[in-house]
PDB file of C-alpha atoms in Angstrom:
ATOM      1  CA  MET A   1     -87.284  92.320  47.675  1.00 76.00           C
ATOM      2  CA  SER A   2     -89.619  92.447  44.681  1.00 77.00           C
ATOM      3  CA  ALA A   3     -88.837  89.211  42.852  1.00 79.00           C
ATOM      4  CA  LEU A   4     -92.389  87.826  42.816  1.00 84.00           C
ATOM      5  CA  GLN A   5     -93.671  90.122  40.070  1.00 85.00           C
ATOM      6  CA  THR A   6     -90.554  89.404  37.993  1.00 87.00           C
ATOM      7  CA  GLN A   7     -91.272  85.699  38.336  1.00 88.00           C
ATOM      8  CA  ILE A   8     -94.811  86.240  37.031  1.00 92.00           C
ATOM      9  CA  VAL A   9     -93.483  88.126  33.989  1.00 90.00           C
ATOM     10  CA  THR A  10     -90.989  85.324  33.347  1.00 91.00           C
ATOM     11  CA  GLU A  11     -93.718  82.680  33.545  1.00 93.00           C
ATOM     12  CA  ALA A  12     -95.871  84.681  31.123  1.00 95.00           C
ATOM     13  CA  LEU A  13     -93.007  84.896  28.610  1.00 94.00           C
ATOM     14  CA  HIS A  14     -92.440  81.149  28.866  1.00 93.00           C
ATOM     15  CA  GLU A  15     -96.136  80.473  28.262  1.00 96.00           C
ATOM     16  CA  SER A  16     -96.182  82.837  25.280  1.00 96.00           C
ATOM     17  CA  GLY A  17     -93.402  80.852  23.608  1.00 96.00           C
ATOM     18  CA  ALA A  18     -90.667  83.493  23.750  1.00 95.00           C
ATOM     19  CA  PRO A  19     -87.374  81.948  22.541  1.00 94.00           C
ATOM     20  CA  ALA A  20     -84.915  80.922  25.239  1.00 89.00           C
ATOM     21  CA  GLY A  21     -82.346  83.599  25.944  1.00 89.00           C
ATOM     22  CA  VAL A  22     -84.455  86.581  24.863  1.00 88.00           C
ATOM     23  CA  PHE A  23     -85.237  87.308  28.492  1.00 88.00           C
ATOM     24  CA  ASN A  24     -83.009  86.266  31.380  1.00 88.00           C
ATOM     25  CA  ILE A  25     -83.423  86.986  35.055  1.00 86.00           C
ATOM     26  CA  VAL A  26     -80.813  86.989  37.810  1.00 87.00           C
ATOM     27  CA  THR A  27     -82.081  87.972  41.239  1.00 85.00           C
ATOM     28  CA  GLY A  28     -79.850  89.396  43.916  1.00 87.00           C
ATOM     29  CA  ARG A  29     -78.832  92.508  45.771  1.00 88.00           C
ATOM     30  CA  GLY A  30     -77.729  95.561  43.843  1.00 88.00           C
ATOM     31  CA  GLU A  31     -74.320  95.808  45.445  1.00 90.00           C
ATOM     32  CA  VAL A  32     -73.603  92.211  44.370  1.00 93.00           C
ATOM     33  CA  VAL A  33     -75.479  91.292  41.177  1.00 93.00           C
ATOM     34  CA  GLY A  34     -76.049  94.883  40.082  1.00 93.00           C
ATOM     35  CA  ALA A  35     -72.404  95.784  40.534  1.00 94.00           C
ATOM     36  CA  GLU A  36     -71.305  92.858  38.341  1.00 94.00           C
ATOM     37  CA  ILE A  37     -73.733  93.859  35.596  1.00 94.00           C
ATOM     38  CA  VAL A  38     -72.626  97.497  35.628  1.00 95.00           C
ATOM     39  CA  ALA A  39     -68.917  96.576  35.604  1.00 94.00           C
ATOM     40  CA  SER A  40     -69.143  93.936  32.872  1.00 95.00           C
ATOM     41  CA  PRO A  41     -67.630  94.937  29.491  1.00 95.00           C
ATOM     42  CA  ASP A  42     -70.052  92.508  27.821  1.00 95.00           C
ATOM     43  CA  ILE A  43     -73.089  94.654  28.643  1.00 94.00           C
ATOM     44  CA  ALA A  44     -73.650  97.729  26.473  1.00 94.00           C
ATOM     45  CA  LYS A  45     -76.773  99.240  28.001  1.00 95.00           C
ATOM     46  CA  ILE A  46     -78.159  99.618  31.527  1.00 96.00           C
ATOM     47  CA  SER A  47     -81.741 100.567  32.335  1.00 95.00           C
ATOM     48  CA  PHE A  48     -82.268 101.178  36.038  1.00 95.00           C
ATOM     49  CA  THR A  49     -85.283 102.060  38.152  1.00 94.00           C
ATOM     50  CA  GLY A  50     -84.597 103.022  41.746  1.00 92.00           C
ATOM     51  CA  SER A  51     -83.156 105.696  43.995  1.00 92.00           C
ATOM     52  CA  THR A  52     -81.286 108.751  42.798  1.00 94.00           C
ATOM     53  CA  ALA A  53     -78.283 107.867  44.979  1.00 93.00           C
ATOM     54  CA  VAL A  54     -77.909 104.423  43.395  1.00 94.00           C
ATOM     55  CA  GLY A  55     -78.500 105.876  39.927  1.00 96.00           C
ATOM     56  CA  LYS A  56     -75.586 108.272  40.364  1.00 96.00           C
ATOM     57  CA  GLY A  57     -73.399 105.339  41.392  1.00 95.00           C
ATOM     58  CA  ILE A  58     -74.378 103.448  38.251  1.00 96.00           C
ATOM     59  CA  VAL A  59     -73.414 106.400  36.047  1.00 96.00           C
ATOM     60  CA  ARG A  60     -70.001 106.594  37.715  1.00 95.00           C
ATOM     61  CA  ALA A  61     -69.379 102.852  37.421  1.00 95.00           C
ATOM     62  CA  SER A  62     -70.580 102.766  33.803  1.00 95.00           C
ATOM     63  CA  ALA A  63     -68.082 105.407  32.753  1.00 94.00           C
ATOM     64  CA  ASP A  64     -65.229 102.901  32.576  1.00 93.00           C
ATOM     65  CA  THR A  65     -66.914 101.009  29.737  1.00 94.00           C
ATOM     66  CA  LEU A  66     -68.941 103.976  28.381  1.00 95.00           C
ATOM     67  CA  LYS A  67     -72.207 102.098  28.771  1.00 94.00           C
ATOM     68  CA  ARG A  68     -75.422 103.726  27.600  1.00 95.00           C
ATOM     69  CA  VAL A  69     -77.574 104.351  30.665  1.00 96.00           C
ATOM     70  CA  THR A  70     -81.269 105.045  31.156  1.00 97.00           C
ATOM     71  CA  LEU A  71     -82.273 105.998  34.687  1.00 97.00           C
ATOM     72  CA  GLU A  72     -85.754 106.338  36.170  1.00 97.00           C
ATOM     73  CA  LEU A  73     -85.064 107.637  39.662  1.00 97.00           C
ATOM     74  CA  GLY A  74     -86.735 109.387  42.577  1.00 95.00           C
ATOM     75  CA  GLY A  75     -89.498 111.928  42.656  1.00 97.00           C
ATOM     76  CA  LYS A  76     -91.349 114.356  44.896  1.00 98.00           C
ATOM     77  CA  SER A  77     -94.292 114.903  42.623  1.00 98.00           C
ATOM     78  CA  PRO A  78     -96.630 117.863  43.149  1.00 98.00           C
ATOM     79  CA  SER A  79    -100.400 117.643  42.802  1.00 98.00           C
ATOM     80  CA  VAL A  80    -101.397 121.207  41.944  1.00 98.00           C
ATOM     81  CA  ILE A  81    -105.000 121.904  42.907  1.00 98.00           C
ATOM     82  CA  LEU A  82    -106.013 125.123  41.119  1.00 98.00           C
ATOM     83  CA  ASP A  83    -108.545 127.400  42.782  1.00 98.00           C
ATOM     84  CA  ASP A  84    -111.293 126.511  40.304  1.00 98.00           C
ATOM     85  CA  ALA A  85    -110.921 122.741  40.828  1.00 98.00           C
ATOM     86  CA  ASP A  86    -113.915 120.568  41.617  1.00 98.00           C
ATOM     87  CA  PHE A  87    -112.881 119.186  44.991  1.00 98.00           C
ATOM     88  CA  ALA A  88    -115.348 116.313  44.751  1.00 98.00           C
ATOM     89  CA  LYS A  89    -113.171 115.000  41.915  1.00 98.00           C
ATOM     90  CA  ALA A  90    -109.777 116.484  42.767  1.00 98.00           C
ATOM     91  CA  VAL A  91    -109.512 115.264  46.358  1.00 98.00           C
ATOM     92  CA  PRO A  92    -109.967 111.530  45.596  1.00 98.00           C
ATOM     93  CA  LEU A  93    -107.540 111.805  42.666  1.00 98.00           C
ATOM     94  CA  ALA A  94    -104.919 113.626  44.746  1.00 98.00           C
ATOM     95  CA  ILE A  95    -105.134 111.098  47.580  1.00 98.00           C
ATOM     96  CA  ALA A  96    -104.984 108.170  45.141  1.00 98.00           C
ATOM     97  CA  ALA A  97    -101.945 109.720  43.426  1.00 98.00           C
ATOM     98  CA  GLY A  98    -100.187 109.901  46.777  1.00 98.00           C
ATOM     99  CA  PHE A  99    -101.154 106.448  48.016  1.00 98.00           C
ATOM    100  CA  MET A 100    -100.542 104.417  44.844  1.00 96.00           C
ATOM    101  CA  ASN A 101     -98.604 101.228  45.603  1.00 95.00           C
ATOM    102  CA  SER A 102     -98.890 102.124  49.299  1.00 97.00           C
ATOM    103  CA  GLY A 103     -96.915 105.293  48.620  1.00 97.00           C
ATOM    104  CA  GLN A 104     -93.977 103.206  47.386  1.00 96.00           C
ATOM    105  CA  ALA A 105     -93.999 104.800  43.937  1.00 96.00           C
ATOM    106  CA  CYS A 106     -91.525 107.194  42.364  1.00 96.00           C
ATOM    107  CA  ILE A 107     -94.453 109.081  40.805  1.00 97.00           C
ATOM    108  CA  ALA A 108     -96.473 109.365  44.031  1.00 98.00           C
ATOM    109  CA  GLY A 109     -98.066 112.803  44.344  1.00 98.00           C
ATOM    110  CA  SER A 110     -96.777 113.346  47.863  1.00 98.00           C
ATOM    111  CA  ARG A 111     -96.857 117.180  47.769  1.00 98.00           C
ATOM    112  CA  ILE A 112    -100.409 118.503  47.459  1.00 98.00           C
ATOM    113  CA  LEU A 113    -100.445 122.198  46.567  1.00 98.00           C
ATOM    114  CA  VAL A 114    -103.715 123.855  47.622  1.00 98.00           C
ATOM    115  CA  PRO A 115    -104.916 127.486  47.218  1.00 98.00           C
ATOM    116  CA  ARG A 116    -104.831 129.211  50.585  1.00 98.00           C
ATOM    117  CA  SER A 117    -108.314 130.598  49.906  1.00 98.00           C
ATOM    118  CA  ARG A 118    -109.774 127.074  49.882  1.00 98.00           C
ATOM    119  CA  LEU A 119    -107.359 125.390  52.287  1.00 98.00           C
ATOM    120  CA  ALA A 120    -109.807 124.622  55.105  1.00 98.00           C
ATOM    121  CA  GLU A 121    -112.286 123.046  52.684  1.00 98.00           C
ATOM    122  CA  PHE A 122    -109.585 120.850  51.148  1.00 98.00           C
ATOM    123  CA  GLU A 123    -108.207 119.817  54.536  1.00 98.00           C
ATOM    124  CA  MET A 124    -111.625 118.644  55.703  1.00 98.00           C
ATOM    125  CA  LEU A 125    -112.260 116.527  52.599  1.00 98.00           C
ATOM    126  CA  ALA A 126    -108.721 115.159  52.402  1.00 98.00           C
ATOM    127  CA  LYS A 127    -108.702 114.227  56.095  1.00 98.00           C
ATOM    128  CA  ALA A 128    -111.898 112.224  55.646  1.00 98.00           C
ATOM    129  CA  ALA A 129    -110.509 110.484  52.544  1.00 98.00           C
ATOM    130  CA  VAL A 130    -107.249 109.523  54.249  1.00 98.00           C
ATOM    131  CA  GLU A 131    -108.990 108.252  57.368  1.00 97.00           C
ATOM    132  CA  ALA A 132    -111.285 106.137  55.191  1.00 97.00           C
ATOM    133  CA  ALA A 133    -108.375 104.431  53.382  1.00 97.00           C
ATOM    134  CA  VAL A 134    -108.315 100.681  54.092  1.00 97.00           C
ATOM    135  CA  SER A 135    -104.978  99.216  55.181  1.00 97.00           C
ATOM    136  CA  GLY A 136    -104.267  95.501  55.304  1.00 96.00           C
ATOM    137  CA  ASP A 137    -103.262  92.363  53.464  1.00 93.00           C
ATOM    138  CA  PRO A 138    -102.443  93.211  49.821  1.00 89.00           C
ATOM    139  CA  GLY A 139    -104.084  89.917  48.843  1.00 89.00           C
ATOM    140  CA  ASP A 140    -107.434  91.217  50.089  1.00 93.00           C
ATOM    141  CA  PRO A 141    -109.377  93.032  47.313  1.00 94.00           C
ATOM    142  CA  ALA A 142    -110.675  95.516  49.900  1.00 95.00           C
ATOM    143  CA  THR A 143    -107.175  96.677  50.800  1.00 96.00           C
ATOM    144  CA  GLU A 144    -106.149 100.078  49.447  1.00 96.00           C
ATOM    145  CA  ILE A 145    -102.819 100.449  51.269  1.00 97.00           C
ATOM    146  CA  GLY A 146    -100.581  97.453  51.880  1.00 96.00           C
ATOM    147  CA  PRO A 147     -97.351  97.026  53.846  1.00 96.00           C
ATOM    148  CA  MET A 148     -93.960  98.558  53.314  1.00 97.00           C
ATOM    149  CA  VAL A 149     -91.499  96.295  51.500  1.00 94.00           C
ATOM    150  CA  SER A 150     -89.378  95.669  54.612  1.00 94.00           C
ATOM    151  CA  ALA A 151     -88.925  96.424  58.301  1.00 96.00           C
ATOM    152  CA  LYS A 152     -86.148  98.855  57.357  1.00 96.00           C
ATOM    153  CA  GLN A 153     -88.505 100.834  55.120  1.00 97.00           C
ATOM    154  CA  TRP A 154     -91.218 100.841  57.812  1.00 98.00           C
ATOM    155  CA  ASP A 155     -88.732 102.311  60.278  1.00 98.00           C
ATOM    156  CA  ARG A 156     -87.627 104.869  57.698  1.00 98.00           C
ATOM    157  CA  VAL A 157     -91.194 106.075  57.113  1.00 98.00           C
ATOM    158  CA  GLN A 158     -91.829 106.296  60.856  1.00 98.00           C
ATOM    159  CA  GLY A 159     -88.767 108.513  61.087  1.00 98.00           C
ATOM    160  CA  TYR A 160     -90.156 110.863  58.450  1.00 98.00           C
ATOM    161  CA  ILE A 161     -93.478 111.134  60.296  1.00 98.00           C
ATOM    162  CA  ARG A 162     -91.619 112.068  63.483  1.00 98.00           C
ATOM    163  CA  LYS A 163     -89.502 114.548  61.528  1.00 98.00           C
ATOM    164  CA  GLY A 164     -92.603 116.221  60.120  1.00 98.00           C
ATOM    165  CA  ILE A 165     -93.999 116.734  63.605  1.00 98.00           C
ATOM    166  CA  GLU A 166     -90.651 117.985  64.944  1.00 98.00           C
ATOM    167  CA  GLU A 167     -90.328 120.548  62.126  1.00 98.00           C
ATOM    168  CA  GLY A 168     -93.770 121.995  62.851  1.00 98.00           C
ATOM    169  CA  ALA A 169     -96.109 120.420  60.316  1.00 98.00           C
ATOM    170  CA  ARG A 170     -99.628 119.831  61.628  1.00 98.00           C
ATOM    171  CA  LEU A 171    -100.795 116.223  61.623  1.00 98.00           C
ATOM    172  CA  ILE A 172    -104.467 115.919  60.655  1.00 98.00           C
ATOM    173  CA  ALA A 173    -104.682 112.185  59.909  1.00 98.00           C
ATOM    174  CA  GLY A 174    -102.617 109.118  60.760  1.00 97.00           C
ATOM    175  CA  GLY A 175     -99.283 109.379  62.534  1.00 98.00           C
ATOM    176  CA  GLU A 176     -96.727 106.960  63.903  1.00 98.00           C
ATOM    177  CA  GLY A 177     -97.337 103.251  64.390  1.00 97.00           C
ATOM    178  CA  ARG A 178     -99.568 100.731  62.666  1.00 97.00           C
ATOM    179  CA  PRO A 179    -103.167 101.308  61.570  1.00 97.00           C
ATOM    180  CA  ASP A 180    -105.875 100.485  64.094  1.00 93.00           C
ATOM    181  CA  GLY A 181    -106.629  96.770  64.206  1.00 93.00           C
ATOM    182  CA  HIS A 182    -103.170  95.698  63.016  1.00 95.00           C
ATOM    183  CA  ALA A 183    -100.664  94.499  65.605  1.00 93.00           C
ATOM    184  CA  ARG A 184     -98.152  93.027  63.159  1.00 91.00           C
ATOM    185  CA  GLY A 185     -96.809  93.516  59.662  1.00 92.00           C
ATOM    186  CA  TRP A 186     -95.101  96.540  58.136  1.00 97.00           C
ATOM    187  CA  LEU A 187     -98.259  98.608  57.696  1.00 98.00           C
ATOM    188  CA  VAL A 188     -97.947 102.392  58.063  1.00 98.00           C
ATOM    189  CA  ARG A 189    -100.888 104.502  59.188  1.00 98.00           C
ATOM    190  CA  PRO A 190    -102.106 106.530  56.171  1.00 98.00           C
ATOM    191  CA  THR A 191    -100.819 109.960  57.152  1.00 98.00           C
ATOM    192  CA  LEU A 192    -101.671 113.511  56.117  1.00 98.00           C
ATOM    193  CA  PHE A 193     -99.821 116.667  57.170  1.00 98.00           C
ATOM    194  CA  THR A 194    -100.844 120.268  56.598  1.00 98.00           C
ATOM    195  CA  ASP A 195     -99.173 123.619  57.359  1.00 98.00           C
ATOM    196  CA  VAL A 196     -96.198 122.143  55.509  1.00 98.00           C
ATOM    197  CA  ARG A 197     -93.540 124.485  54.147  1.00 98.00           C
ATOM    198  CA  ASN A 198     -91.743 123.467  50.994  1.00 98.00           C
ATOM    199  CA  ASP A 199     -88.390 123.606  52.807  1.00 98.00           C
ATOM    200  CA  MET A 200     -89.399 120.971  55.382  1.00 98.00           C
ATOM    201  CA  THR A 201     -87.788 117.532  55.167  1.00 98.00           C
ATOM    202  CA  ILE A 202     -91.105 115.812  54.410  1.00 98.00           C
ATOM    203  CA  ALA A 203     -91.557 118.160  51.427  1.00 98.00           C
ATOM    204  CA  ARG A 204     -88.007 117.768  50.118  1.00 98.00           C
ATOM    205  CA  GLU A 205     -87.139 114.087  50.457  1.00 98.00           C
ATOM    206  CA  GLU A 206     -88.766 111.039  48.898  1.00 97.00           C
ATOM    207  CA  ILE A 207     -90.474 109.183  51.759  1.00 98.00           C
ATOM    208  CA  PHE A 208     -91.713 106.178  49.770  1.00 97.00           C
ATOM    209  CA  GLY A 209     -94.657 105.506  52.035  1.00 98.00           C
ATOM    210  CA  PRO A 210     -98.265 106.677  52.557  1.00 98.00           C
ATOM    211  CA  VAL A 211     -97.365 110.114  53.913  1.00 98.00           C
ATOM    212  CA  LEU A 212     -98.780 113.219  52.194  1.00 98.00           C
ATOM    213  CA  SER A 213     -98.072 116.913  52.698  1.00 98.00           C
ATOM    214  CA  ILE A 214    -100.490 119.781  52.034  1.00 98.00           C
ATOM    215  CA  ILE A 215     -98.669 122.973  51.048  1.00 98.00           C
ATOM    216  CA  ALA A 216    -100.689 126.183  50.745  1.00 98.00           C
ATOM    217  CA  TYR A 217    -100.014 128.677  47.953  1.00 98.00           C
ATOM    218  CA  ASP A 218    -101.202 132.235  47.267  1.00 98.00           C
ATOM    219  CA  ASP A 219    -101.767 132.386  43.500  1.00 98.00           C
ATOM    220  CA  GLU A 220    -101.039 130.509  40.285  1.00 98.00           C
ATOM    221  CA  GLU A 221     -97.486 131.842  39.963  1.00 98.00           C
ATOM    222  CA  ASP A 222     -96.768 130.817  43.550  1.00 98.00           C
ATOM    223  CA  ALA A 223     -98.116 127.316  42.878  1.00 98.00           C
ATOM    224  CA  ILE A 224     -95.866 126.873  39.832  1.00 98.00           C
ATOM    225  CA  ALA A 225     -92.837 128.148  41.752  1.00 98.00           C
ATOM    226  CA  ILE A 226     -93.450 125.731  44.647  1.00 98.00           C
ATOM    227  CA  ALA A 227     -94.085 122.815  42.276  1.00 98.00           C
ATOM    228  CA  ASN A 228     -90.744 123.452  40.558  1.00 98.00           C
ATOM    229  CA  ASN A 229     -88.787 124.097  43.763  1.00 98.00           C
ATOM    230  CA  THR A 230     -87.461 120.550  44.078  1.00 98.00           C
ATOM    231  CA  THR A 231     -84.404 118.619  42.969  1.00 97.00           C
ATOM    232  CA  TYR A 232     -86.742 116.154  41.250  1.00 98.00           C
ATOM    233  CA  GLY A 233     -88.897 116.372  38.127  1.00 98.00           C
ATOM    234  CA  LEU A 234     -90.450 113.017  37.317  1.00 98.00           C
ATOM    235  CA  GLN A 235     -94.216 113.526  37.277  1.00 98.00           C
ATOM    236  CA  ALA A 236     -96.800 116.105  38.310  1.00 98.00           C
ATOM    237  CA  TYR A 237    -100.574 116.408  38.503  1.00 98.00           C
ATOM    238  CA  VAL A 238    -102.806 119.409  37.779  1.00 98.00           C
ATOM    239  CA  HIS A 239    -106.497 119.678  38.701  1.00 98.00           C
ATOM    240  CA  SER A 240    -108.793 122.354  37.268  1.00 98.00           C
ATOM    241  CA  THR A 241    -112.214 122.747  35.666  1.00 98.00           C
ATOM    242  CA  ASP A 242    -110.629 124.969  32.989  1.00 98.00           C
ATOM    243  CA  ALA A 243    -108.849 122.669  30.537  1.00 96.00           C
ATOM    244  CA  ALA A 244    -106.906 125.463  28.796  1.00 97.00           C
ATOM    245  CA  ARG A 245    -105.708 126.888  32.112  1.00 98.00           C
ATOM    246  CA  ALA A 246    -104.703 123.426  33.349  1.00 98.00           C
ATOM    247  CA  ARG A 247    -102.647 122.777  30.205  1.00 97.00           C
ATOM    248  CA  ARG A 248    -100.992 126.183  30.524  1.00 98.00           C
ATOM    249  CA  VAL A 249     -99.944 125.469  34.107  1.00 98.00           C
ATOM    250  CA  ALA A 250     -98.888 121.920  33.206  1.00 98.00           C
ATOM    251  CA  SER A 251     -96.616 123.227  30.445  1.00 98.00           C
ATOM    252  CA  ARG A 252     -94.688 125.294  33.007  1.00 98.00           C
ATOM    253  CA  ILE A 253     -94.032 122.491  35.485  1.00 98.00           C
ATOM    254  CA  ASP A 254     -90.583 120.912  35.229  1.00 98.00           C
ATOM    255  CA  ALA A 255     -91.558 117.249  34.990  1.00 98.00           C
ATOM    256  CA  GLY A 256     -91.257 114.530  32.386  1.00 97.00           C
ATOM    257  CA  ARG A 257     -94.988 113.845  32.610  1.00 97.00           C
ATOM    258  CA  VAL A 258     -97.874 115.967  33.825  1.00 98.00           C
ATOM    259  CA  LEU A 259    -101.302 114.382  34.265  1.00 98.00           C
ATOM    260  CA  VAL A 260    -104.280 116.734  34.002  1.00 98.00           C
ATOM    261  CA  ASN A 261    -107.458 115.723  35.861  1.00 98.00           C
ATOM    262  CA  THR A 262    -106.542 112.045  35.572  1.00 97.00           C
ATOM    263  CA  LEU A 263    -104.368 109.226  36.869  1.00 97.00           C
ATOM    264  CA  ALA A 264    -104.469 107.329  33.580  1.00 94.00           C
ATOM    265  CA  HIS A 265    -101.262 105.714  32.327  1.00 92.00           C
ATOM    266  CA  GLU A 266    -100.354 105.811  28.642  1.00 93.00           C
ATOM    267  CA  PRO A 267     -97.622 103.252  27.777  1.00 92.00           C
ATOM    268  CA  LYS A 268     -97.053 104.812  24.350  1.00 93.00           C
ATOM    269  CA  ALA A 269     -96.092 108.174  25.853  1.00 95.00           C
ATOM    270  CA  PRO A 270     -92.456 108.738  26.904  1.00 95.00           C
ATOM    271  CA  PHE A 271     -91.798 108.440  30.620  1.00 96.00           C
ATOM    272  CA  GLY A 272     -88.823 109.769  32.526  1.00 96.00           C
ATOM    273  CA  GLY A 273     -87.612 112.659  34.593  1.00 96.00           C
ATOM    274  CA  PHE A 274     -86.036 116.087  34.583  1.00 97.00           C
ATOM    275  CA  LYS A 275     -83.232 117.091  36.962  1.00 97.00           C
ATOM    276  CA  GLN A 276     -82.303 114.370  39.478  1.00 97.00           C
ATOM    277  CA  SER A 277     -85.242 112.164  38.508  1.00 97.00           C
ATOM    278  CA  GLY A 278     -83.221 110.456  35.822  1.00 96.00           C
ATOM    279  CA  LEU A 279     -81.730 110.233  32.350  1.00 96.00           C
ATOM    280  CA  GLY A 280     -83.505 109.370  29.122  1.00 96.00           C
ATOM    281  CA  ARG A 281     -87.021 108.072  28.595  1.00 96.00           C
ATOM    282  CA  GLU A 282     -88.890 104.791  28.745  1.00 95.00           C
ATOM    283  CA  HIS A 283     -91.987 103.677  26.808  1.00 94.00           C
ATOM    284  CA  GLY A 284     -93.108 104.406  23.281  1.00 92.00           C
ATOM    285  CA  ARG A 285     -90.734 105.238  20.446  1.00 93.00           C
ATOM    286  CA  PHE A 286     -88.355 107.139  22.748  1.00 92.00           C
ATOM    287  CA  GLY A 287     -87.979 104.092  24.969  1.00 93.00           C
ATOM    288  CA  LEU A 288     -87.195 101.776  22.071  1.00 93.00           C
ATOM    289  CA  GLU A 289     -84.685 104.175  20.514  1.00 93.00           C
ATOM    290  CA  ALA A 290     -82.737 104.212  23.782  1.00 93.00           C
ATOM    291  CA  TYR A 291     -81.654 100.640  22.980  1.00 93.00           C
ATOM    292  CA  LEU A 292     -80.493 101.407  19.443  1.00 94.00           C
ATOM    293  CA  GLU A 293     -77.271 102.848  18.018  1.00 93.00           C
ATOM    294  CA  PRO A 294     -77.324 104.698  14.663  1.00 93.00           C
ATOM    295  CA  LYS A 295     -74.978 103.193  12.090  1.00 94.00           C
ATOM    296  CA  ALA A 296     -74.083 104.693   8.701  1.00 95.00           C
ATOM    297  CA  LEU A 297     -72.748 102.883   5.583  1.00 95.00           C
ATOM    298  CA  LEU A 298     -71.147 105.196   3.043  1.00 96.00           C
ATOM    299  CA  GLY A 299     -69.627 104.567  -0.361  1.00 94.00           C
ATOM    300  CA  VAL A 300     -70.129 101.651  -2.742  1.00 79.00           C
TER     301      VAL A 300
END
């Protein structure tokens, strides 16, 4: 379902003069091509990006040949808005973190933790930002949120929106169906819930679509506890005008990466998750070492 970007990478490697055989691509469904790769005794290392359920299956199947496995799996990343945050900066960053790649991102900040004392202010600004998000053709430079990858995923996201309403979350932007002005395509209305409890389905499960949940907290300790109350631990975001305080909070969040007042990506920094967000790390020195095996020569 995502072969086009792989084709572009392949074309770039060809144009750069990479030797034949250094990079090979075989497209196909995971239960067919992926299963053959995982079962093959000729393959020593698997690196997989995808769902936690499939990742667990890969670990089980790899046990027969004791393959080395790196997994970058699901996430339910918290954006922790501290009570001293500058909302003029924090709100756009939090919404962008949730809507990256149309919400189809393992690192999407889909849980937005907001101090109860400033909840109404945040809701007003976030509602306006979500309603202003432009949905449409991903080939159009003006588009901010494109379609879901398939009809099946569109239906799945619609189900989560319905579930949020059924469980008592309050819808303040978006909802079921397609965005206004779009009668076709797998576009989801950019959606924002508030009055979300951390035990609700939309706060527990990875939706993989443009659906965000605002969860109120009482104090800093409560915010950290809510942020960590998840089976995932891939990425988190912290927003504050006090850099030392932000770093202190970030250090206590169980996530492989925590971004403070930014959405910047650093490819030299290790990337990967705690808990059920994966095994091992990608990028930088840690990512390269995952493909190496130490070997010792002793004696003369």
